[in-house]
Short mmCIF file of C-alpha atoms in Angstrom, two decimals:
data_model
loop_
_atom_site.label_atom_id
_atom_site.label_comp_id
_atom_site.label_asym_id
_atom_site.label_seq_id
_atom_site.Cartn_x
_atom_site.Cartn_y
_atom_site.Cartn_z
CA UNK A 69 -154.40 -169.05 -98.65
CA UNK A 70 -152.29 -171.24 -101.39
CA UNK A 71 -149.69 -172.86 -99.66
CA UNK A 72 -147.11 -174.52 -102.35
CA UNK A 73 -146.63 -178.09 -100.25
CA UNK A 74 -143.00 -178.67 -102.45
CA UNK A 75 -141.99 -175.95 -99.74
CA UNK A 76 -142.55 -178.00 -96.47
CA UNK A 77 -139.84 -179.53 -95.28
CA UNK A 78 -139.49 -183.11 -95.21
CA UNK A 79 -139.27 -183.51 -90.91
CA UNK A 80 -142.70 -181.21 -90.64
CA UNK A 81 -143.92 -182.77 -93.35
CA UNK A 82 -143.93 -186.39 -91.41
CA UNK A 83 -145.57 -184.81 -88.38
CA UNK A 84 -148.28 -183.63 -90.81
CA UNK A 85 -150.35 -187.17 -89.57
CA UNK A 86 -149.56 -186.79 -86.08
CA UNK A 87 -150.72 -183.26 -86.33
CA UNK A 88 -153.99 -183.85 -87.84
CA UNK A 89 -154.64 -186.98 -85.33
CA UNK A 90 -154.54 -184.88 -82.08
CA UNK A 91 -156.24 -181.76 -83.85
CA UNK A 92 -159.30 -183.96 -84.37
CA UNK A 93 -159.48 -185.42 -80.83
CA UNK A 94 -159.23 -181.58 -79.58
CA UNK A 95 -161.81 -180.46 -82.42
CA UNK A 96 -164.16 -183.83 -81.14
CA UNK A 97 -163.72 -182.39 -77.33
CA UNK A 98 -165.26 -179.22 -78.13
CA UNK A 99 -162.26 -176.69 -77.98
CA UNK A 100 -161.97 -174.10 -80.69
CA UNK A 101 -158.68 -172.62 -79.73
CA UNK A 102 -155.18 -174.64 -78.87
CA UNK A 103 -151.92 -173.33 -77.78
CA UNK A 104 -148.88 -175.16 -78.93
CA UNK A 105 -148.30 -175.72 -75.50
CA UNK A 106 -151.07 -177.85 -75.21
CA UNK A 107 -150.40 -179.05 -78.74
CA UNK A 108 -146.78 -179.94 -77.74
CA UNK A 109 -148.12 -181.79 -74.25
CA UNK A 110 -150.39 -183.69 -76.41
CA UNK A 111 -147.82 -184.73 -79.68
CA UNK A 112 -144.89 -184.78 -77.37
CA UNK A 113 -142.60 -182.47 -79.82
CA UNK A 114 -141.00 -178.94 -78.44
CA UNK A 115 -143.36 -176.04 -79.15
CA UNK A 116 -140.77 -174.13 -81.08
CA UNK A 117 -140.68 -176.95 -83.53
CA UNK A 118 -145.03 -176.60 -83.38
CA UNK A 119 -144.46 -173.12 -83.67
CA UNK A 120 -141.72 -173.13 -86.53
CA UNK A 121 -143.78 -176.12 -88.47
CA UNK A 122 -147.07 -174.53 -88.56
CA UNK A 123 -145.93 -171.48 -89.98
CA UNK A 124 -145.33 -173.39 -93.01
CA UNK A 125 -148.63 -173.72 -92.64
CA UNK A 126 -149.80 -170.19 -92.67
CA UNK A 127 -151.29 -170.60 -89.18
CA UNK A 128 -150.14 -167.98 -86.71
CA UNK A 129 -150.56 -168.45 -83.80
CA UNK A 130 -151.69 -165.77 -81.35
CA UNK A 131 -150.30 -164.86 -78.01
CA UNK A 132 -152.28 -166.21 -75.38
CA UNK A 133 -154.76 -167.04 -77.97
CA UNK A 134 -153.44 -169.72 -79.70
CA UNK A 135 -154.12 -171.59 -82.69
CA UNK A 136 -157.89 -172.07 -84.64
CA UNK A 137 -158.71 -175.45 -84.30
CA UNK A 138 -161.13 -175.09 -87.17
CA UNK A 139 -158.35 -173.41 -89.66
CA UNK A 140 -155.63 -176.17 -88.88
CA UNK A 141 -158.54 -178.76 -88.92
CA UNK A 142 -159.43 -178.13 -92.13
CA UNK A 143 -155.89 -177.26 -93.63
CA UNK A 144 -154.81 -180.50 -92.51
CA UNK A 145 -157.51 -182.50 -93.83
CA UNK A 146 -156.54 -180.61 -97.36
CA UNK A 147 -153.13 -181.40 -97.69
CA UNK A 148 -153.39 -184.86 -96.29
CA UNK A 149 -156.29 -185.69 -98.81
CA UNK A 150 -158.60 -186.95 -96.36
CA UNK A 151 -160.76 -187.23 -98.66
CA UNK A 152 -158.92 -189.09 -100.99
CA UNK A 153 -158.99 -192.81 -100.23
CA UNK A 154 -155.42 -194.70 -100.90
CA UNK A 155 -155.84 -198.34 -101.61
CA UNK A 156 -153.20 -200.44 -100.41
CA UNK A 157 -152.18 -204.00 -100.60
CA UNK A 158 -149.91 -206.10 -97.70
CA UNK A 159 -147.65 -208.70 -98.88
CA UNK A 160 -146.94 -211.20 -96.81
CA UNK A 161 -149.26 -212.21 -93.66
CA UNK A 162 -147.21 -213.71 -90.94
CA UNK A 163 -147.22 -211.98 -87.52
CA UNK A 164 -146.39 -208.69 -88.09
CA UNK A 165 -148.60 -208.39 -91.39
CA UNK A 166 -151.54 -209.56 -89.53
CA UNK A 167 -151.03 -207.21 -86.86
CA UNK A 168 -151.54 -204.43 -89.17
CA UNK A 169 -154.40 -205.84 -90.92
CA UNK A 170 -156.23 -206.08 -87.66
CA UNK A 171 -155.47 -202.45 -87.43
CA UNK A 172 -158.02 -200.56 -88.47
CA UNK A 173 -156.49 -197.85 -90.48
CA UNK A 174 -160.34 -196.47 -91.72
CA UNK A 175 -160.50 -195.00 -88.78
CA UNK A 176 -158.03 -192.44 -88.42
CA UNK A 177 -156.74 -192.17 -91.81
CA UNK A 178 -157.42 -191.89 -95.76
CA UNK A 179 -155.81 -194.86 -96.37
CA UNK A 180 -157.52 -198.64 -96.90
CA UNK A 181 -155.54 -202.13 -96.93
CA UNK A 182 -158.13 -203.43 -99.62
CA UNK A 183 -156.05 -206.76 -99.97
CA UNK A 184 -153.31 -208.76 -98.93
CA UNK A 185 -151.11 -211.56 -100.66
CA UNK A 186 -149.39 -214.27 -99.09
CA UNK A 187 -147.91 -217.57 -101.01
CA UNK A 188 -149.37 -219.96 -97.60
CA UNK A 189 -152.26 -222.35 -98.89
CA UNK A 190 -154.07 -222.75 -95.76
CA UNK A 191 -154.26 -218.00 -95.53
CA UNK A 192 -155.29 -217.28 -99.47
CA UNK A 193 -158.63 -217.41 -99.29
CA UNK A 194 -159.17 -216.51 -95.93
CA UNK A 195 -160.21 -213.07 -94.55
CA UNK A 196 -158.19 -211.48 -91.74
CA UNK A 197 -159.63 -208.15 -90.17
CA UNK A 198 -162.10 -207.68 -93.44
CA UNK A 199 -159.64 -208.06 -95.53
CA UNK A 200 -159.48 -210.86 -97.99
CA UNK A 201 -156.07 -213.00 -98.87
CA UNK A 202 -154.99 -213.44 -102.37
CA UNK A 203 -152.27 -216.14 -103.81
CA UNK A 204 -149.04 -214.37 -103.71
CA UNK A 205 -148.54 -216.58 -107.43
CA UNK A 206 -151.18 -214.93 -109.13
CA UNK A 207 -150.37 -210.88 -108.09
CA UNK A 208 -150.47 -209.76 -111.71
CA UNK A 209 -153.95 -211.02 -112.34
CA UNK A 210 -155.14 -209.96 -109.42
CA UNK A 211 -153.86 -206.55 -108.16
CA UNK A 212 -156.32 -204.05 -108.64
CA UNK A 213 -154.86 -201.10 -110.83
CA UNK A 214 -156.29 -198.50 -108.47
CA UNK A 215 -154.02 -199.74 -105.49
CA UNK A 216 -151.08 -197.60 -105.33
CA UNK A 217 -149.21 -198.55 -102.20
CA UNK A 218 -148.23 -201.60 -100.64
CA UNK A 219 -146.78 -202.84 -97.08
CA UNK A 220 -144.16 -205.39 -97.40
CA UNK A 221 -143.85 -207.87 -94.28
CA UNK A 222 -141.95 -210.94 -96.00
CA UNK A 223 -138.83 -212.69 -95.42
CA UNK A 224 -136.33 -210.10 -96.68
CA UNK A 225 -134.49 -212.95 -99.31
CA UNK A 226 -137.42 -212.23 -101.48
CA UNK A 227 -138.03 -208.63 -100.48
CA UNK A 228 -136.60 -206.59 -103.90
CA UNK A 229 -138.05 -209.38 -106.39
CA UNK A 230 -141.44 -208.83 -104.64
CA UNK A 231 -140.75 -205.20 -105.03
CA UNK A 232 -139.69 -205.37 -108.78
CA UNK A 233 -142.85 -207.18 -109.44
CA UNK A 234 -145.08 -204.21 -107.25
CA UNK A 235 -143.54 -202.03 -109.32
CA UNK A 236 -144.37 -203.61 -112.78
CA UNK A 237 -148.21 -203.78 -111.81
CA UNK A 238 -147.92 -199.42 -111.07
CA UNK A 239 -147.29 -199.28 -107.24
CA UNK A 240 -146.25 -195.90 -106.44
CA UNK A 241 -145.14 -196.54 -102.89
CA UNK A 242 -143.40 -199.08 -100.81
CA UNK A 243 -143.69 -199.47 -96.79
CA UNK A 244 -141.06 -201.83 -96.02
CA UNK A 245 -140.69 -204.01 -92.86
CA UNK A 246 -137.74 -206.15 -94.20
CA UNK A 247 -134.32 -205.54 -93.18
CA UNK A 248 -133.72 -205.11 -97.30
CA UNK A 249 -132.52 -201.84 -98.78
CA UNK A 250 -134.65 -202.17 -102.08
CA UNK A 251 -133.49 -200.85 -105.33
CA UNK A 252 -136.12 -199.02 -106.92
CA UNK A 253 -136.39 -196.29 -109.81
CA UNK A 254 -136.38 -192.14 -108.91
CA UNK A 255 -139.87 -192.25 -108.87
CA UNK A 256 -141.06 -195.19 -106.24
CA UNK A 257 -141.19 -194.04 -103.07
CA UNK A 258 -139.86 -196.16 -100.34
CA UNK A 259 -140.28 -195.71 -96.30
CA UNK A 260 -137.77 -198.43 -94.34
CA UNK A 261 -138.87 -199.25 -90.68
CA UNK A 262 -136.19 -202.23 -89.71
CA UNK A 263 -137.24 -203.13 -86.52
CA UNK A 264 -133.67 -204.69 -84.98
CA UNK A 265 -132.52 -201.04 -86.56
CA UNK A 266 -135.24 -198.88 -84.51
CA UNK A 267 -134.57 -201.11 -80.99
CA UNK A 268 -130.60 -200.46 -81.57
CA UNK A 269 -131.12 -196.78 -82.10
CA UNK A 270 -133.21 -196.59 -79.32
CA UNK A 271 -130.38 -197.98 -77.01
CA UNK A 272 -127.72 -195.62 -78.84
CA UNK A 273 -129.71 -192.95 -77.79
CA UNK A 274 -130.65 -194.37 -74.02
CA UNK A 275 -126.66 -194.45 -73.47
CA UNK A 276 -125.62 -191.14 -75.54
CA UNK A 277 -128.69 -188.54 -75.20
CA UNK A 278 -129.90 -189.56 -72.05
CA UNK A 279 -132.02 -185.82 -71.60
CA UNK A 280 -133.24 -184.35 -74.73
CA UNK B 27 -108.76 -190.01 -81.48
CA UNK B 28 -111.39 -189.42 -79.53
CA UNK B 29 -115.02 -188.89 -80.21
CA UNK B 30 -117.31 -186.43 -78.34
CA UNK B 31 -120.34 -188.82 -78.99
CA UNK B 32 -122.60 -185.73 -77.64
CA UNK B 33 -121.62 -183.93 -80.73
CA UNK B 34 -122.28 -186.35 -83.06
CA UNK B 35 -126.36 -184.74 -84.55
CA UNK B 36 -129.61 -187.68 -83.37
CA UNK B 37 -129.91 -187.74 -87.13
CA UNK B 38 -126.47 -188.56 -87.94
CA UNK B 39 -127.05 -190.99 -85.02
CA UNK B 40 -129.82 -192.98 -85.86
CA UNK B 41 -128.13 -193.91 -89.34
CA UNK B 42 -125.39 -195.77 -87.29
CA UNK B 43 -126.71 -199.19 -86.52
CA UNK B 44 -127.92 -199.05 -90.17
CA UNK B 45 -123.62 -198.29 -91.35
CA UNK B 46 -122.92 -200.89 -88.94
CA UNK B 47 -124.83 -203.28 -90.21
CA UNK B 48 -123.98 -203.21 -94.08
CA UNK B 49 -120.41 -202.21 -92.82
CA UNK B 50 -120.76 -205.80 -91.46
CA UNK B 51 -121.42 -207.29 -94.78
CA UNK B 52 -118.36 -205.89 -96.68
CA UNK B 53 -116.18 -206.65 -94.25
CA UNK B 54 -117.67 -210.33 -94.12
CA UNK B 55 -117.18 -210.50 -98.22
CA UNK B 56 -113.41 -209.25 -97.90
CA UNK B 57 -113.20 -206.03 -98.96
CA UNK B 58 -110.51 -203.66 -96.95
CA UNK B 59 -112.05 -200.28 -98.51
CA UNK B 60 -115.34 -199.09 -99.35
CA UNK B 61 -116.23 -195.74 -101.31
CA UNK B 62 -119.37 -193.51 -100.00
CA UNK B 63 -120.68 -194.26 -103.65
CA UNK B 64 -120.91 -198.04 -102.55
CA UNK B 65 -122.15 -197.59 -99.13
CA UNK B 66 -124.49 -195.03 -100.54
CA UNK B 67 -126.00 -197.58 -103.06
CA UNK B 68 -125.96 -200.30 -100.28
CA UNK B 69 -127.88 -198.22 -96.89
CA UNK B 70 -129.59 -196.30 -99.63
CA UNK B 71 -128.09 -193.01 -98.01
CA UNK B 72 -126.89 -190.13 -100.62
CA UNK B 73 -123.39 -190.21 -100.48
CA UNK B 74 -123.36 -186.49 -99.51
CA UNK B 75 -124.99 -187.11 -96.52
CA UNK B 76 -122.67 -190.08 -95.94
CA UNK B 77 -119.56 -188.14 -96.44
CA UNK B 78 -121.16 -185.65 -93.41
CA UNK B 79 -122.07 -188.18 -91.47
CA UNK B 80 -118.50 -190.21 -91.08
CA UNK B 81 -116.95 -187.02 -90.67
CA UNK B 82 -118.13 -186.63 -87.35
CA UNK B 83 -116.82 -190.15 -86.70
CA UNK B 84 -113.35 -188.68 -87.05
CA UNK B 85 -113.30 -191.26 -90.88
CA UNK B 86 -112.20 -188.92 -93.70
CA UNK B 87 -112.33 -190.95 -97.11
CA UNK B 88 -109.49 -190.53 -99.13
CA UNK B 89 -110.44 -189.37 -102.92
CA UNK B 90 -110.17 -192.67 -105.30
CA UNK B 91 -109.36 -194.88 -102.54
CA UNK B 92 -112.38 -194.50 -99.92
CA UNK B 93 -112.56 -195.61 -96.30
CA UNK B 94 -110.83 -198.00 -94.05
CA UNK B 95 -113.44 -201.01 -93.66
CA UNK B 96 -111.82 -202.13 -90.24
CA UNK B 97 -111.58 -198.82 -89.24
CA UNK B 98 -115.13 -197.76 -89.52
CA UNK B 99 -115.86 -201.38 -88.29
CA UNK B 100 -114.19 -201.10 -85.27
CA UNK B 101 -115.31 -197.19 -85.31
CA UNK B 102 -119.19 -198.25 -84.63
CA UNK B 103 -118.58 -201.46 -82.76
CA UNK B 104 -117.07 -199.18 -79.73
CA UNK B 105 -119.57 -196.30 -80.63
CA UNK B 106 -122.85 -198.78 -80.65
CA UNK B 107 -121.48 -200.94 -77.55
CA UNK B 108 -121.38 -203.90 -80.22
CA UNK B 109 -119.53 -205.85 -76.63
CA UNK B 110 -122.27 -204.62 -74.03
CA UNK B 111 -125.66 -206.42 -73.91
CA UNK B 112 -128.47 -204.65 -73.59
CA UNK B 113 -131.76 -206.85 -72.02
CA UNK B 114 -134.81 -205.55 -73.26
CA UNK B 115 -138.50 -206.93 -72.68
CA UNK B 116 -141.48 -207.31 -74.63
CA UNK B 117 -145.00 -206.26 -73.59
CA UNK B 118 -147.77 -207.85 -74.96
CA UNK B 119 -147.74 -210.69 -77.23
CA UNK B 120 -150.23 -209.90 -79.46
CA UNK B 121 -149.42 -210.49 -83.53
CA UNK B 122 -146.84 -207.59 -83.22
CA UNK B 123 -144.92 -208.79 -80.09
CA UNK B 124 -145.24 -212.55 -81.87
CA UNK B 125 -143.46 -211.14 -84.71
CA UNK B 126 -140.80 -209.06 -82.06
CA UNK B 127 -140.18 -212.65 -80.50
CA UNK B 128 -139.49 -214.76 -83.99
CA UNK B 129 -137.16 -211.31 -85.04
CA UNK B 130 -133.63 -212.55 -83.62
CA UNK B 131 -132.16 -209.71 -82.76
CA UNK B 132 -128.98 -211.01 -81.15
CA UNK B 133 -127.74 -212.09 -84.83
CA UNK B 134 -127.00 -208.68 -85.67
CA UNK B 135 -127.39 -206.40 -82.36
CA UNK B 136 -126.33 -205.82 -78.91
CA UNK B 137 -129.75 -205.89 -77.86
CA UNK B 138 -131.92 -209.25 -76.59
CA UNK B 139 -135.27 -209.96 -75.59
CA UNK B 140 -134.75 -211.57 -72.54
CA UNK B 141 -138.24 -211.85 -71.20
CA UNK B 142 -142.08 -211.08 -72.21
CA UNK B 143 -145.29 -210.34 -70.38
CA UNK B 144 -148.76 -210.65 -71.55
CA UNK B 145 -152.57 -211.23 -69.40
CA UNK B 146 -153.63 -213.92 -71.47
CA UNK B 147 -153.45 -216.71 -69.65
CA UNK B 148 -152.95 -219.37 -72.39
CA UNK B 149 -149.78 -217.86 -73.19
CA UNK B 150 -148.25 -217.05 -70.06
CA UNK B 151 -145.66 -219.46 -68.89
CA UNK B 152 -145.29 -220.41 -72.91
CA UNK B 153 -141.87 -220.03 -74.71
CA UNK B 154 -141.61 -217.78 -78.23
CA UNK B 155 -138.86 -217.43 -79.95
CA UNK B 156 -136.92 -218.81 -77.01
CA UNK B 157 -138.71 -216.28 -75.28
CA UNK B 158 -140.45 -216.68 -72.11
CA UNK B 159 -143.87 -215.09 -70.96
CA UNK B 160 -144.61 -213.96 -67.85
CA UNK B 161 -147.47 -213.01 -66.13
CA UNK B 162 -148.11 -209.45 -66.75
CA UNK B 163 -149.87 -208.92 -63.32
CA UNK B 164 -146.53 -210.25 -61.66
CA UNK B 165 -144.49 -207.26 -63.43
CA UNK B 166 -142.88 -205.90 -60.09
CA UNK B 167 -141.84 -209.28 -59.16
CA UNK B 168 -140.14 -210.84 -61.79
CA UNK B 169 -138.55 -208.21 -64.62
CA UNK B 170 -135.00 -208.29 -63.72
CA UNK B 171 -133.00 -205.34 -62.12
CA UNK B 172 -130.60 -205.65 -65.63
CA UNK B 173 -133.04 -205.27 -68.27
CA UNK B 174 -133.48 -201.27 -69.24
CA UNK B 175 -135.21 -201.51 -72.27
CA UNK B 176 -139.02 -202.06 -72.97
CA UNK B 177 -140.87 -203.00 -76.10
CA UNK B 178 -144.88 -201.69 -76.16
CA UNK B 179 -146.95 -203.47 -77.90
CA UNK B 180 -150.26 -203.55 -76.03
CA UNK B 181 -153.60 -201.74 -76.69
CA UNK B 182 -152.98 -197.86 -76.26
CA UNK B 183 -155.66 -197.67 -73.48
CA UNK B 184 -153.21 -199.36 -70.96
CA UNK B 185 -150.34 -198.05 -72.72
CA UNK B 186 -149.29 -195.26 -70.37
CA UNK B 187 -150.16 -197.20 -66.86
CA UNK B 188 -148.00 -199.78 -68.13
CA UNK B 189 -145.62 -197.15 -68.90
CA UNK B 190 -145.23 -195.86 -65.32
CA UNK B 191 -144.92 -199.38 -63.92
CA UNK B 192 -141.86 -200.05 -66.29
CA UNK B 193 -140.32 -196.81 -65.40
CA UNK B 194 -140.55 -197.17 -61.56
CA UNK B 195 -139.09 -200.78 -62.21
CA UNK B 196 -135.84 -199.17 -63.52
CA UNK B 197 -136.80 -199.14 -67.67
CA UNK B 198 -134.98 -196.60 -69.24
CA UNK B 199 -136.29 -196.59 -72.65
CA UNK B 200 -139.35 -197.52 -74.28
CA UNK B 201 -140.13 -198.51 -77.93
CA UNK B 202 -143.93 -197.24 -78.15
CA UNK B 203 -145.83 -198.99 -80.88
CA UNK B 204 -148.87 -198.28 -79.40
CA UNK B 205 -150.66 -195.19 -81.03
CA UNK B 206 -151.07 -193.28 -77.76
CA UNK B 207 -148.26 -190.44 -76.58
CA UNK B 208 -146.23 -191.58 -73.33
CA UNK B 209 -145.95 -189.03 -70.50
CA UNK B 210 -142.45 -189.69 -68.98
CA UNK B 211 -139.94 -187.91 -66.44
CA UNK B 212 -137.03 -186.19 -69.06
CA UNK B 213 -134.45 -188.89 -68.02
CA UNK B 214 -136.73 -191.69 -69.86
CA UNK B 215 -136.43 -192.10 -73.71
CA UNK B 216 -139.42 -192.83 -75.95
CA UNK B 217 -139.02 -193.87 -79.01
CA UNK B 218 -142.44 -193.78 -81.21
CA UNK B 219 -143.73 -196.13 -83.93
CA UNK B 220 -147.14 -195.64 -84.77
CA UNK B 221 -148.06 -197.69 -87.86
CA UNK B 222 -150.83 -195.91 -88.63
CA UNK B 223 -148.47 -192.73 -88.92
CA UNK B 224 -145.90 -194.82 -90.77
CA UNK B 225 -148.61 -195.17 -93.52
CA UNK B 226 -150.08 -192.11 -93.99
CA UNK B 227 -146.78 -190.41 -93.89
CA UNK B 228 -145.93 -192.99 -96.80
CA UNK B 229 -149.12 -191.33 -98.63
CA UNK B 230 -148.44 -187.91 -98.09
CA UNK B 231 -144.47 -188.27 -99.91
CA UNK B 232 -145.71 -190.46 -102.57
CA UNK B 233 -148.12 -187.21 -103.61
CA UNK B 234 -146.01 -184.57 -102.69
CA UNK B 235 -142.42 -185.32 -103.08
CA UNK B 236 -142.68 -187.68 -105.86
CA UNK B 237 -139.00 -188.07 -106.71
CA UNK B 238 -136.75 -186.85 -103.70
#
């Protein structure tokens, strides 16, 4: 079955990943059928939602039946290109970008931080979590052309020249941990986690929606 | 005029602390008004969806003249509690909670880190950030009856017995960072940041809704 992906929408689209996480821990268990009760137990989102998203899908689900583990499986493993390797570099290794490179993305996923950059003497050079450090000052010689993403954890001050200088060398995509808004052409994408941003929300919502 | 904050849409809610904070910085530079066209270009918001959004905060923009800085200002500091503190604490101070710590989130929040918890010995009774550690085993002894809010950032395998311990301790919300799915009574919120997730989601836009 084609399924034309432009048609997902954006919200199912981002629980595509967390999808295709649990699906393989129920496929590694043994089970060949899953209800989206189960699946909504398991991902913590309503089954209507489950229901609703993989439609889009062209999984229907059965009445006490369920769901193929095997079709959504392999569906999922399709449209997320697990078989497709990402490269991507991390800029900037202080806390928080060490914490992710000791985060073993392999595992799960189909993407690969192949190298970092940070501007401290005493990191380039070194290798945290496999992966090896590079001199912040010498990106443009040294940015592999097949690397299309990058992380940035850096002071935000020098967050969007960082970013214009990604984007010179071909990045594609831009995960950013700064508390910059970066200005980037139509065709970069950028995802913006501000932490201070994701703890304030969180209390909006303690006080406001206190039951979902 | 009064604002049924239950009717103002999660989605339209979680942009809020972002408005407040760039709100922040006009009003900081001088400027009385502000056009959705500028905040749009600033929070990185279409202005569409900016125009929706303040609508439900009762701020209608006037054609050619835009919104009422102090209004809006004043608007979200009520609306976001900007004058109520909100104590929040940290578990585990690993390269993730190390980076939480050094984040000061008082600067532009109503939300502190008051205390932290880790097992490691060497870093128990330490200070980060101004920070203090305690003794995770001493949990039920020493978090304090005022803080509600809890930062994970532990390994996932203790992740949901650390969970219940917060929650019978009075912790209304949780920020999960840990890749495992919290089971919690309906009253408790969870909010979810699985890095892992983060990236792959960044993967899957960049190939399939190249320009948005």
């Amino acid at each position: 079955m084609y399924i034309d992906q432009s048609k997902i929408p954006q919200a199912t689209a981002k629980r595509l990943p967390l999808y295709y996480r649990f699906l393989k821990n129920i496929h590694a268990s043994g089970k060949q059928r899953v209800s989206s009760k189960e699946l909504s137990e398991a991902v913590k989102v309503d089954s209507a939602t489950i229901r609703r998203d993989f439609s889009y899908f062209g999984a229907l689900g059965k009445k006490g039946y369920g769901y193929n583990v095997n079709y959504l499986l392999s569906f999922f493993r399709k449209t997320l290109d697990q078989d497709e390797l990402t490269k991507v570099t991390l800029i900037g290794v202080g806390n928080l970008g060490t914490a992710f490179l000791h985060y073993n993305f392999i595992k799960n996923n189909n993407t690969q931080i192949t190298l970092a950059y940070d501007i401290d003497k005493d990191k380039v050079g070194k290798v945290v979590g496999d992966v090896p450090i590079f001199n912040l000052d010498e990106l443009e010689e040294s940015l592999p052309e097949d690397v299309t993403a990058a992380i940035l954890t850096v002071p935000s001050q020098v967050a969007q020249s960082i970013t214009d200088r990604l984007i010179s060398k071909g990045i594609k995509g831009i995960l950013n941990f700064t508390p910059a808004r970066l200005t980037v052409p139509e065709h970069i994408r950028v995802h913006h986690i501000d932490l201070a941003v994701e703890l304030q929300s969180l209390v909006y919502f303690m006080k406001h929606y206190p039951i979902e």
